[in-house]
């Protein structure tokens, strides 16, 4: 049966890789201007025949790549947080990333309205990391109990959210419309600069996370078991929290709040290949990447020339699907 | 060889073991009894390094456990916690496989010895036919056996069981107790927290009575289980008689 589950994992990964490639190509073709797949292939591989260099190379390619990287990273971050908190409903949001990033961006807009928009991702990443650090400090990370971390996370996250609401309510709308669009998780106007700023980091962090898959399995058993199995729980938990924080904060810094992916992708992965992180992490990564690429392309294509944020689409279609998943999952666990 | 607790003070804000000293002899089946909240789990958690003592030392075969590499201690002491966490989407075989972690590198690659040990452990607790089932889908008794199998796979001379029989019906209680006795016969030192005094007396070679964060008495069950002890420790008026089946002490409250 070990062979059976390994086989299943390999087939799932293969299937998802093909799906990811297909979805990726589709995302390059979808948008206000439809581009046939043949043209895309010609452009990407510099073949003879009709090409669309400008739209693909300048706009859609970096954007889809960014969607791919951040989707995968958010999914990984979510999987880590769910294992650490032993809570299937946890996501990077619970360690304050989203709220902290949003608050950071809005505060910057208010306090330094002349700041170049290029700084927005940096500000967002810092805001997210600061909020996470505050949560870890208050929750006494060293002796942390998952329940305490979750409660503190919710409290600090809500405080940040309230501050965001306060700023929105008391500001003139035109001042904050740019950060508003950003906050809904949009990839509009993202290009090579954004991609190049984050992809090396995201790829590196993801690779490290994959090396932690067995330790995540053990930590998932609870402090008592993990300790008695020889794990330095305190140290590994700190490293993993740092990984989850950086993965999510860097992603949110360039694509805004794409909250649902981190919650949903690990769940879908768990249903596909079970709960060991050796399979769960890569599958969740691919699922997350596919979700965000699809959401971004669909948001561009469905209502062209208007754009709907990927964040809105993932939540709108993701939420009902997710509830359905949870319900079917519980009945399976009972049976 | 033994586990020696020397003047242990460990616990939480508001609860601290009071200078507990105790020797758990190698090859004993030591059972801890005492009222709820007296510190039995705290004691076991201190031995298993989940809690760090704020005073005193835990010696494992005369070496301080906090001074040794975590993995090496993990090859000596295995633990079934009072409330084991059931991970979602994990099969019985995978769970038992985690017991091999102290012998593996950080990637958890299995050797053929790991596989053999896991198979043996599943065989001993009689869960081989269910090895591909999800742990979350098992009954309470089967689940507890799966966690015991994880301890067996860990292949340690010392095994700590914190209330392994609580929440099980009487048949599964004896199943787990007999499993404990089997491990003891095979040469493991077993330390268990039990609530049923007759069961404790029947299975223990050594009994430890705790109350109010202290060890009150240590000795053979027949010497320890007396009407005076029951009234002093549990505050109950009770009669002690010889169990008609086993001859060990049993208790009836008046
Ligand atoms: N995680 C914890 N945080 C704070 N106090 C705790 C915790 N666990 C147990 N306690 C307290 O420590 C005391 C001893 O608990 P414990 O050792 O679990 O008792 P028991 O003998 O029933 O196993 C109890 O008063 C309990 O309320
Ligand atoms: Mg207890």
Coordinates of C-alpha atoms and ligand atoms in Angstrom, one line a residue:
Chain A
X1 CA 0.0 0.0 0.0
X2 CA 3.0 2.3 0.5
X3 CA 3.6 1.7 -3.2
X4 CA 0.0 2.5 -4.0
X5 CA 0.1 5.8 -2.2
X6 CA 3.4 6.7 -3.8
X7 CA 2.0 5.9 -7.2
X8 CA -1.0 8.0 -6.4
X9 CA 1.2 10.9 -5.4
X10 CA 3.2 10.7 -8.6
X11 CA 0.2 10.6 -10.8
X12 CA -1.4 13.5 -8.9
X13 CA 1.8 15.5 -9.3
X14 CA 2.0 14.7 -13.0
X15 CA -1.7 15.5 -13.6
X16 CA -1.4 18.8 -11.8
X17 CA 1.8 19.7 -13.7
X18 CA -0.1 19.2 -16.9
X19 CA -3.0 21.1 -15.6
X20 CA -0.7 23.9 -14.5
X21 CA 0.9 24.1 -18.0
X22 CA -2.5 24.1 -19.7
X23 CA -3.9 26.7 -17.4
X24 CA -0.8 28.8 -17.8
X25 CA -1.1 28.8 -21.6
X26 CA -4.8 29.6 -21.4
X27 CA -4.0 32.5 -19.1
X28 CA -1.7 34.0 -21.7
X29 CA -4.4 33.8 -24.3
X30 CA -7.2 35.2 -22.1
X31 CA -8.0 38.9 -21.7
X32 CA -9.3 41.9 -23.5
X33 CA -7.4 40.7 -26.6
X34 CA -7.8 37.0 -27.2
X35 CA -4.6 35.4 -28.4
X36 CA -4.7 31.9 -30.0
X37 CA -2.6 29.3 -28.4
X38 CA -0.5 28.8 -31.7
X39 CA 0.4 32.5 -31.5
X40 CA 1.5 32.1 -27.9
X41 CA 3.7 29.2 -28.7
X42 CA 5.2 31.0 -31.6
X43 CA 6.0 34.0 -29.3
X44 CA 7.3 32.1 -26.3
X45 CA 9.6 29.9 -28.3
X46 CA 10.4 32.5 -31.0
X47 CA 9.1 30.3 -33.9
X48 CA 8.0 31.5 -37.3
X49 CA 4.4 32.6 -37.8
X50 CA 2.2 35.1 -36.2
X51 CA 3.4 36.5 -32.8
X52 CA 2.1 38.8 -30.1
X53 CA 5.3 39.9 -28.5
X54 CA 4.1 43.0 -26.9
X55 CA 1.1 41.8 -25.0
X56 CA 2.6 38.5 -24.0
X57 CA 6.1 39.5 -23.1
X58 CA 5.4 42.9 -21.6
X59 CA 2.1 42.2 -19.8
X60 CA 0.7 38.7 -19.6
X61 CA 3.8 36.5 -19.2
X62 CA 5.2 38.3 -16.1
X63 CA 1.8 38.6 -14.7
X64 CA 0.9 34.9 -15.0
X65 CA 4.4 33.9 -13.7
X66 CA 3.8 36.1 -10.7
X67 CA 0.4 34.6 -10.2
X68 CA 2.0 31.2 -10.4
X69 CA 4.7 31.9 -7.8
X70 CA 2.5 33.7 -5.3
X71 CA -0.3 31.2 -5.6
X72 CA 2.2 28.4 -4.8
X73 CA 3.8 30.4 -1.9
X74 CA 0.5 31.3 -0.3
X75 CA -0.6 27.7 -0.4
X76 CA 2.7 26.6 1.2
X77 CA 2.3 29.2 3.9
X78 CA -1.2 28.1 4.6
X79 CA -0.1 24.4 4.9
X80 CA 2.6 25.4 7.4
X81 CA 0.2 27.5 9.5
X82 CA -2.4 24.7 9.5
X83 CA 0.1 22.2 10.7
X84 CA 1.5 24.4 13.4
X85 CA -1.8 25.5 14.7
X86 CA -3.3 22.1 14.2
X87 CA -6.3 23.9 12.8
X88 CA -7.7 23.2 9.4
X89 CA -9.3 26.6 9.2
X90 CA -6.1 28.5 9.8
X91 CA -4.4 30.4 7.0
X92 CA -1.7 33.0 6.7
X93 CA -4.3 35.6 7.6
X94 CA -4.3 34.2 11.2
X95 CA -0.6 35.2 11.7
X96 CA -1.6 38.8 10.7
X97 CA 0.1 39.0 7.3
X98 CA -2.9 40.4 5.4
X99 CA -4.1 42.8 8.0
X100 CA -0.6 44.1 8.7
X101 CA 0.2 44.6 5.1
X102 CA -3.0 46.4 4.4
X103 CA -2.5 48.7 7.4
X104 CA 1.1 49.4 6.5
X105 CA 0.1 50.4 3.0
X106 CA -2.7 52.6 4.1
X107 CA -0.7 54.3 6.8
X108 CA 2.0 55.0 4.3
X109 CA -0.5 56.6 2.0
X110 CA -1.8 58.8 4.7
X111 CA 1.6 59.7 6.3
X112 CA 3.6 60.0 3.1
X113 CA 1.2 60.7 0.2
X114 CA 4.1 61.6 -2.1
X115 CA 5.9 58.3 -1.8
X116 CA 6.6 56.6 -5.1
X117 CA 4.1 53.8 -5.7
X118 CA 7.1 51.5 -6.4
X119 CA 7.6 51.3 -2.6
X120 CA 4.2 49.8 -2.0
X121 CA 5.4 46.2 -2.0
X122 CA 8.2 46.9 0.4
X123 CA 5.8 48.7 2.7
X124 CA 3.3 45.9 2.5
X125 CA 5.9 43.2 3.2
X126 CA 7.2 45.1 6.2
X127 CA 3.6 45.6 7.5
X128 CA 2.9 41.9 7.2
X129 CA 6.1 40.9 8.9
X130 CA 5.7 43.4 11.7
X131 CA 2.2 42.2 12.4
X132 CA 3.3 38.6 12.5
X133 CA 6.2 39.5 14.8
X134 CA 3.9 41.3 17.1
X135 CA 1.6 38.3 17.3
X136 CA 4.5 35.9 17.9
X137 CA 5.8 38.2 20.7
X138 CA 2.5 38.5 22.5
X139 CA 1.7 34.8 22.1
X140 CA 5.1 34.0 23.8
X141 CA 6.2 32.0 20.9
X142 CA 8.7 29.9 22.8
X143 CA 6.0 28.3 25.0
X144 CA 3.3 28.8 22.5
X145 CA 0.2 26.8 22.5
X146 CA -1.6 26.7 19.2
X147 CA -4.8 28.0 20.7
X148 CA -3.1 31.0 22.2
X149 CA -1.3 31.8 19.0
X150 CA -4.6 31.7 17.1
X151 CA -6.4 33.9 19.6
X152 CA -3.6 36.5 19.7
X153 CA -3.5 36.4 15.9
X154 CA -7.2 37.0 15.6
X155 CA -7.0 39.9 18.1
X156 CA -4.1 41.7 16.5
X157 CA -5.5 41.0 13.0
X158 CA -8.8 42.5 14.0
X159 CA -7.1 45.6 15.5
X160 CA -5.3 46.2 12.3
X161 CA -8.5 45.7 10.3
X162 CA -10.3 48.2 12.5
X163 CA -7.5 50.7 11.9
X164 CA -7.8 50.1 8.2
X165 CA -11.5 50.6 8.3
X166 CA -11.0 53.8 10.4
X167 CA -8.6 55.2 7.8
X168 CA -10.9 54.3 5.0
X169 CA -13.9 55.9 6.7
X170 CA -12.2 59.1 7.5
X171 CA -10.3 59.6 4.2
X172 CA -11.2 61.0 0.9
X173 CA -11.8 58.2 -1.5
X174 CA -9.4 59.3 -4.1
X175 CA -6.5 59.2 -1.7
X176 CA -7.1 55.6 -1.0
X177 CA -8.4 54.1 -4.2
X178 CA -5.0 52.8 -5.3
X179 CA -4.4 50.9 -2.1
X180 CA -8.0 49.7 -2.2
X181 CA -7.5 48.0 -5.6
X182 CA -4.2 46.7 -4.3
X183 CA -5.9 45.2 -1.2
X184 CA -8.4 43.2 -3.1
X185 CA -5.6 41.0 -4.5
X186 CA -5.2 42.2 -8.0
X187 CA -2.4 41.5 -10.4
X188 CA -3.3 44.5 -12.6
X189 CA -0.3 46.3 -13.8
X190 CA 2.2 43.9 -12.4
X191 CA 5.3 43.3 -14.5
X192 CA 8.8 42.0 -14.7
X193 CA 10.0 44.3 -11.9
X194 CA 7.6 42.8 -9.4
X195 CA 8.3 39.3 -10.5
X196 CA 12.1 39.7 -10.4
X197 CA 11.9 41.2 -7.0
X198 CA 10.2 38.3 -5.4
X199 CA 10.6 35.1 -7.4
X200 CA 14.2 34.2 -6.3
X201 CA 13.1 34.6 -2.7
X202 CA 9.9 32.7 -3.1
X203 CA 11.6 29.8 -4.9
X204 CA 14.3 29.6 -2.2
X205 CA 11.9 29.7 0.7
X206 CA 9.7 27.1 -1.0
X207 CA 12.6 24.8 -1.4
X208 CA 13.5 25.1 2.2
X209 CA 9.9 24.5 3.2
X210 CA 9.8 21.3 1.2
X211 CA 12.8 20.1 3.2
X212 CA 10.8 20.6 6.3
X213 CA 7.9 18.3 5.2
X214 CA 8.8 15.5 7.6
X215 CA 9.3 17.8 10.5
X216 CA 5.9 19.3 9.8
X217 CA 4.5 15.8 10.0
X218 CA 6.0 15.3 13.4
X219 CA 5.0 18.8 14.7
X220 CA 1.5 18.0 13.5
X221 CA 1.4 15.3 16.2
X222 CA 1.5 17.9 18.9
X223 CA 4.3 19.1 21.2
X224 CA 4.3 16.1 23.4
X225 CA 4.7 13.5 20.7
X226 CA 7.1 15.6 18.6
X227 CA 9.3 16.2 21.6
X228 CA 9.4 12.6 22.6
X229 CA 10.3 11.7 19.0
X230 CA 13.4 13.8 19.3
X231 CA 12.4 17.0 17.6
X232 CA 13.5 20.4 18.9
X233 CA 9.9 21.6 18.7
X234 CA 10.6 25.2 19.8
X235 CA 13.4 25.8 17.2
X236 CA 11.6 24.1 14.3
X237 CA 8.4 26.0 15.1
X238 CA 10.3 29.3 15.0
X239 CA 11.9 28.4 11.6
X240 CA 8.5 27.3 10.2
X241 CA 6.7 30.4 11.4
X242 CA 9.4 32.5 9.8
X243 CA 9.0 30.6 6.5
X244 CA 5.3 30.9 6.6
X245 CA 5.5 34.6 7.4
X246 CA 8.0 35.4 4.6
X247 CA 6.3 33.4 2.0
X248 CA 2.9 35.0 2.6
X249 CA 4.2 38.6 3.2
X250 CA 6.3 38.6 0.1
X251 CA 3.4 37.3 -1.9
X252 CA 0.9 39.7 -0.5
X253 CA 3.4 42.5 -1.1
X254 CA 3.2 42.1 -4.8
X255 CA -0.4 40.8 -5.4
X256 CA -2.2 42.1 -2.4
X257 CA -4.6 40.2 -0.2
X258 CA -5.4 36.9 -1.9
X259 CA -6.7 35.4 1.3
X260 CA -8.5 32.3 0.3
X261 CA -5.7 30.4 -1.5
X262 CA -3.8 29.7 1.7
X263 CA -6.8 28.3 3.3
X264 CA -8.2 26.3 0.4
X265 CA -5.2 24.8 -1.5
X266 CA -3.9 22.7 1.4
X267 CA -7.4 21.3 1.9
X268 CA -7.8 20.3 -1.7
X269 CA -4.3 18.8 -1.6
X270 CA -5.1 16.8 1.6
X271 CA -8.1 15.3 -0.2
X272 CA -6.0 14.3 -3.1
X273 CA -3.0 12.8 -1.5
X274 CA -3.7 12.6 2.3
X275 CA -2.0 14.3 5.2
X276 CA 1.7 13.6 5.0
X277 CA 3.5 16.8 4.1
X278 CA 5.9 15.1 1.7
X279 CA 2.9 14.8 -0.7
X280 CA 0.8 17.6 0.7
X281 CA 3.2 20.4 0.2
X282 CA 4.0 20.0 -3.5
X283 CA 0.4 19.2 -4.3
X284 CA -0.8 22.2 -2.4
X285 CA 1.7 24.4 -4.1
X286 CA 0.5 23.4 -7.6
X287 CA -3.1 23.7 -6.6
X288 CA -2.5 27.2 -5.2
X289 CA -0.6 28.2 -8.3
X290 CA -3.3 26.9 -10.6
X291 CA -6.0 28.7 -8.6
X292 CA -4.4 32.1 -8.7
X293 CA -3.4 31.8 -12.4
X294 CA -7.0 30.9 -13.3
X295 CA -8.5 33.5 -11.1
X296 CA -6.3 36.2 -12.5
X297 CA -6.9 35.2 -16.2
X298 CA -10.6 34.8 -15.6
X299 CA -10.9 38.2 -13.9
X300 CA -9.3 39.7 -17.0
X301 CA -11.3 37.8 -19.6
X302 CA -14.8 37.5 -18.1
X303 CA -15.8 41.2 -18.0
X304 CA -13.2 42.7 -20.4
X305 CA -12.3 45.4 -20.7
X306 CA -13.1 45.7 -17.0
X307 CA -10.9 43.7 -14.6
X308 CA -12.1 41.8 -11.6
X309 CA -9.4 41.2 -8.9
X310 CA -8.1 37.6 -8.6
X311 CA -8.7 38.0 -4.9
X312 CA -12.4 38.7 -5.4
X313 CA -12.8 35.8 -7.8
X314 CA -11.0 33.2 -5.6
X315 CA -13.2 34.2 -2.7
X316 CA -16.4 34.3 -4.7
X317 CA -16.0 30.9 -6.3
X318 CA -13.7 29.4 -3.8
X319 CA -15.8 29.9 -0.7
X320 CA -18.8 27.8 -1.7
X321 CA -16.6 25.2 -3.1
X322 CA -14.6 25.2 0.0
X323 CA -17.6 24.7 2.3
X324 CA -18.7 21.8 0.0
X325 CA -15.3 20.3 0.5
X326 CA -15.3 20.6 4.2
X327 CA -18.8 19.1 4.4
X328 CA -17.8 16.1 2.3
X329 CA -14.6 15.7 4.2
X330 CA -16.3 15.5 7.6
X331 CA -18.7 12.8 6.4
X332 CA -15.7 10.8 5.1
X333 CA -13.9 11.1 8.4
X334 CA -17.0 9.9 10.3
X335 CA -17.6 6.9 8.0
Chain B
X1 CA 19.7 1.7 35.5
X2 CA 16.7 3.8 36.2
X3 CA 15.0 7.2 35.7
X4 CA 15.8 9.4 38.7
X5 CA 13.9 12.5 39.5
X6 CA 15.9 14.8 41.9
X7 CA 14.0 17.6 43.6
X8 CA 11.9 18.3 40.6
X9 CA 10.1 21.6 40.5
X10 CA 8.2 21.9 37.2
X11 CA 4.8 23.0 36.1
X12 CA 2.9 26.1 35.1
X13 CA 2.0 29.5 36.5
X14 CA -0.1 28.5 39.5
X15 CA 1.0 24.9 39.7
X16 CA 4.5 23.5 40.5
X17 CA 5.6 20.1 41.6
X18 CA 7.0 20.4 45.1
X19 CA 10.6 19.1 45.1
X20 CA 9.6 15.7 43.8
X21 CA 12.2 13.0 44.1
X22 CA 11.5 9.6 42.7
X23 CA 13.4 6.6 41.3
X24 CA 11.8 4.5 38.6
X25 CA 13.6 1.3 38.5
X26 CA 14.6 -0.3 35.2
X27 CA 12.3 -3.3 34.5
X28 CA 9.5 -2.1 36.8
X29 CA 6.0 -1.5 35.8
X30 CA 5.4 1.6 37.8
X31 CA 1.9 3.0 38.1
X32 CA 1.1 6.5 39.2
X33 CA -2.1 7.1 41.0
X34 CA -3.6 10.2 42.7
X35 CA -6.5 12.6 42.5
X36 CA -7.2 14.7 39.4
X37 CA -4.9 17.7 39.1
X38 CA -2.3 16.4 41.6
X39 CA 0.5 16.6 39.0
X40 CA 0.8 13.1 37.5
X41 CA 0.8 14.3 33.9
X42 CA 3.2 17.1 34.9
X43 CA 5.6 14.5 36.2
X44 CA 5.4 12.4 33.0
X45 CA 5.8 15.6 30.9
X46 CA 8.9 16.5 32.8
X47 CA 10.4 13.1 32.2
X48 CA 9.6 13.3 28.5
X49 CA 11.1 16.8 28.3
X50 CA 7.8 18.4 27.2
X51 CA 8.2 20.6 30.4
X52 CA 11.5 21.9 31.5
X53 CA 12.0 21.7 35.3
X54 CA 12.6 25.1 36.9
X55 CA 14.5 23.2 39.6
X56 CA 15.9 19.8 40.0
X57 CA 17.1 17.3 37.5
X58 CA 15.8 14.3 35.6
X59 CA 18.5 11.6 35.2
X60 CA 18.1 8.9 32.6
X61 CA 20.5 6.1 33.5
X62 CA 22.4 8.7 35.5
X63 CA 22.7 11.2 32.7
X64 CA 20.7 14.5 32.8
X65 CA 18.1 14.3 30.0
X66 CA 18.5 18.0 29.2
X67 CA 22.2 17.5 28.6
X68 CA 21.7 14.8 26.0
X69 CA 20.9 15.1 22.3
X70 CA 17.2 15.1 21.9
X71 CA 17.3 12.2 19.4
X72 CA 19.3 10.0 21.7
X73 CA 16.8 10.5 24.5
X74 CA 14.0 9.7 22.0
X75 CA 15.6 6.3 21.5
X76 CA 15.3 5.7 25.3
X77 CA 11.9 7.1 26.2
X78 CA 8.6 6.9 24.3
X79 CA 5.4 8.5 25.3
X80 CA 1.6 8.0 24.9
X81 CA 0.3 11.4 26.0
X82 CA -3.0 11.8 27.9
X83 CA -4.6 13.5 24.9
X84 CA -2.8 12.3 21.8
X85 CA -3.4 14.5 18.7
X86 CA -5.1 12.6 15.8
X87 CA -3.6 14.1 12.6
X88 CA -6.0 14.4 9.7
X89 CA -5.5 12.3 6.6
X90 CA -2.8 10.0 8.2
X91 CA -3.1 6.2 7.9
X92 CA -2.4 3.9 10.8
X93 CA 0.8 2.7 9.2
X94 CA 2.0 6.2 8.6
X95 CA 1.3 7.1 12.2
X96 CA 3.2 4.1 13.5
X97 CA 6.0 5.0 11.1
X98 CA 6.5 8.3 12.9
X99 CA 7.7 6.2 15.8
X100 CA 10.9 5.6 13.8
X101 CA 11.7 9.3 13.6
X102 CA 14.5 9.1 16.2
X103 CA 16.4 6.7 13.9
X104 CA 15.9 8.7 10.7
X105 CA 17.3 11.9 9.2
X106 CA 15.3 15.0 9.0
X107 CA 13.8 13.9 5.7
X108 CA 12.2 10.8 7.3
X109 CA 13.6 8.4 4.7
X110 CA 12.8 4.8 5.8
X111 CA 15.2 2.0 6.1
X112 CA 14.2 -1.6 5.8
X113 CA 14.7 -2.0 9.5
X114 CA 12.2 0.9 10.0
X115 CA 9.7 -1.0 7.8
X116 CA 10.2 -4.2 9.8
X117 CA 9.8 -2.5 13.1
X118 CA 6.5 -0.9 12.0
X119 CA 5.2 -4.2 10.7
X120 CA 6.1 -5.9 14.0
X121 CA 4.5 -3.1 16.0
X122 CA 1.3 -3.3 14.0
X123 CA 1.3 -7.1 14.5
X124 CA 1.7 -6.8 18.3
X125 CA -1.2 -4.4 18.7
X126 CA -3.2 -6.5 16.2
X127 CA -3.8 -3.6 13.8
X128 CA -2.1 -5.1 10.7
X129 CA -5.4 -5.5 8.8
X130 CA -6.3 -1.9 9.5
X131 CA -3.0 -0.4 8.6
X132 CA -4.2 1.6 5.6
X133 CA -7.2 3.0 7.4
X134 CA -7.2 6.6 8.5
X135 CA -6.4 7.0 12.2
X136 CA -9.3 9.5 12.4
X137 CA -11.7 6.7 11.2
X138 CA -10.7 4.2 14.0
X139 CA -12.7 3.5 17.1
X140 CA -11.4 4.8 20.5
X141 CA -9.8 1.4 21.4
X142 CA -8.2 0.9 18.0
X143 CA -6.9 4.5 18.0
X144 CA -5.3 4.0 21.4
X145 CA -3.6 0.8 20.1
X146 CA -2.3 2.7 17.1
X147 CA -0.6 5.1 19.4
X148 CA 0.8 2.3 21.5
X149 CA 2.1 0.8 18.3
X150 CA 3.9 4.0 17.6
X151 CA 5.6 3.7 21.0
X152 CA 6.5 0.1 20.2
X153 CA 8.0 1.1 16.9
X154 CA 10.1 3.7 18.7
X155 CA 11.8 0.7 20.3
X156 CA 12.7 2.4 23.6
X157 CA 13.6 0.7 26.9
X158 CA 11.3 3.2 28.8
X159 CA 7.6 3.7 27.8
X160 CA 5.4 6.3 29.5
X161 CA 1.6 6.0 29.2
X162 CA -0.6 8.8 30.5
X163 CA -4.0 7.5 31.3
X164 CA -4.1 5.0 28.4
X165 CA -7.4 3.5 29.5
X166 CA -9.4 6.6 30.1
X167 CA -12.4 6.9 27.8
X168 CA -12.2 3.2 26.8
X169 CA -14.9 0.7 27.6
X170 CA -13.9 -2.1 29.9
X171 CA -12.9 -4.6 27.2
X172 CA -10.5 -2.1 25.6
X173 CA -9.2 -1.1 29.0
X174 CA -8.0 -4.6 29.6
X175 CA -6.7 -4.9 26.1
X176 CA -4.5 -1.9 26.6
X177 CA -3.5 -3.0 30.1
X178 CA -2.5 -6.4 28.8
X179 CA -0.5 -4.8 26.1
X180 CA 1.3 -2.9 28.8
X181 CA 2.0 -6.0 30.7
X182 CA 3.3 -7.7 27.5
X183 CA 5.7 -4.9 26.9
X184 CA 6.8 -5.2 30.4
X185 CA 7.4 -8.9 30.1
X186 CA 9.4 -8.2 27.0
X187 CA 11.8 -6.2 29.1
X188 CA 10.5 -2.7 28.8
X189 CA 10.2 -0.4 31.8
X190 CA 6.6 0.9 31.8
X191 CA 5.4 4.0 33.6
X192 CA 1.7 4.5 33.5
X193 CA -0.9 6.8 35.0
X194 CA -4.1 4.9 35.9
X195 CA -7.2 5.9 37.7
X196 CA -8.7 2.5 38.6
X197 CA -7.0 1.5 41.8
X198 CA -7.8 -2.2 41.4
X199 CA -6.3 -2.2 37.9
X200 CA -3.3 -0.3 39.2
X201 CA -2.8 -2.9 41.9
X202 CA -3.2 -5.7 39.6
X203 CA -0.7 -4.6 36.9
X204 CA 1.9 -2.6 38.9
X205 CA 5.1 -3.9 40.3
X206 CA 5.6 -0.5 41.9
X207 CA 3.0 2.0 42.9
X208 CA 3.5 5.7 43.3
X209 CA 0.8 7.7 45.1
X210 CA 0.7 11.4 44.4
X211 CA -1.3 14.2 46.0
X212 CA -1.0 18.0 46.0
X213 CA 2.0 18.1 43.7
X214 CA 4.0 15.7 45.9
X215 CA 4.7 12.0 46.0
X216 CA 3.0 10.6 49.1
X217 CA 4.0 7.0 49.0
X218 CA 6.0 4.6 46.9
X219 CA 6.0 0.8 47.2
X220 CA 4.4 -2.5 46.4
X221 CA 0.6 -2.3 45.8
X222 CA -0.3 -4.5 48.7
X223 CA 1.7 -2.3 51.1
X224 CA 0.4 1.0 49.7
X225 CA -3.3 0.4 49.1
X226 CA -4.8 0.7 52.6
X227 CA -7.9 2.3 54.0
X228 CA -5.8 5.0 55.6
X229 CA -4.2 5.9 52.3
X230 CA -7.5 6.1 50.5
X231 CA -8.9 8.4 53.2
X232 CA -5.8 10.6 53.3
X233 CA -5.3 10.9 49.6
X234 CA -8.7 10.7 48.1
X235 CA -10.7 11.7 51.1
X236 CA -13.0 8.6 50.8
X237 CA -14.1 6.1 53.3
X238 CA -13.5 2.7 51.7
X239 CA -12.9 -0.9 52.3
X240 CA -9.9 -2.7 50.8
X241 CA -10.3 -6.4 50.1
X242 CA -8.4 -9.0 48.0
X243 CA -9.8 -9.2 44.5
X244 CA -11.4 -12.7 44.2
X245 CA -9.7 -13.3 40.8
X246 CA -6.3 -11.9 41.2
X247 CA -5.8 -11.7 44.9
X248 CA -4.5 -8.1 44.6
X249 CA -6.1 -5.3 46.5
X250 CA -9.4 -3.9 45.3
X251 CA -11.5 -1.1 46.7
X252 CA -15.1 -0.5 47.6
X253 CA -16.2 3.0 48.8
X254 CA -18.5 3.0 51.7
Ligands
LIG1 N1 -1.2 23.6 30.2 C1 -1.4 24.0 31.5 N2 -1.3 25.3 31.8 C2 -1.6 25.7 33.1 N3 -1.9 24.8 34.1 C3 -2.0 23.5 33.8 C4 -1.7 23.0 32.5 N4 -1.9 21.7 32.5 C5 -2.2 21.4 33.8 N5 -2.2 22.5 34.6 C6 -2.5 22.5 36.0 O1 -1.5 21.8 36.7 C7 -2.1 21.0 37.7 C8 -1.6 19.6 37.5 O2 -2.1 19.0 36.3 P1 -1.8 17.6 35.8 O3 -0.3 17.3 36.1 O4 -2.3 17.5 34.4 O5 -2.7 16.7 36.8 P2 -3.1 15.2 36.7 O6 -2.6 14.6 38.0 O7 -4.6 15.1 36.7 O8 -2.5 14.6 35.5 C9 -3.6 21.1 37.6 O9 -4.0 22.0 38.6 C10 -3.8 21.8 36.3 O10 -4.9 22.7 36.3
LIG2 MG1 -3.3 13.9 33.8

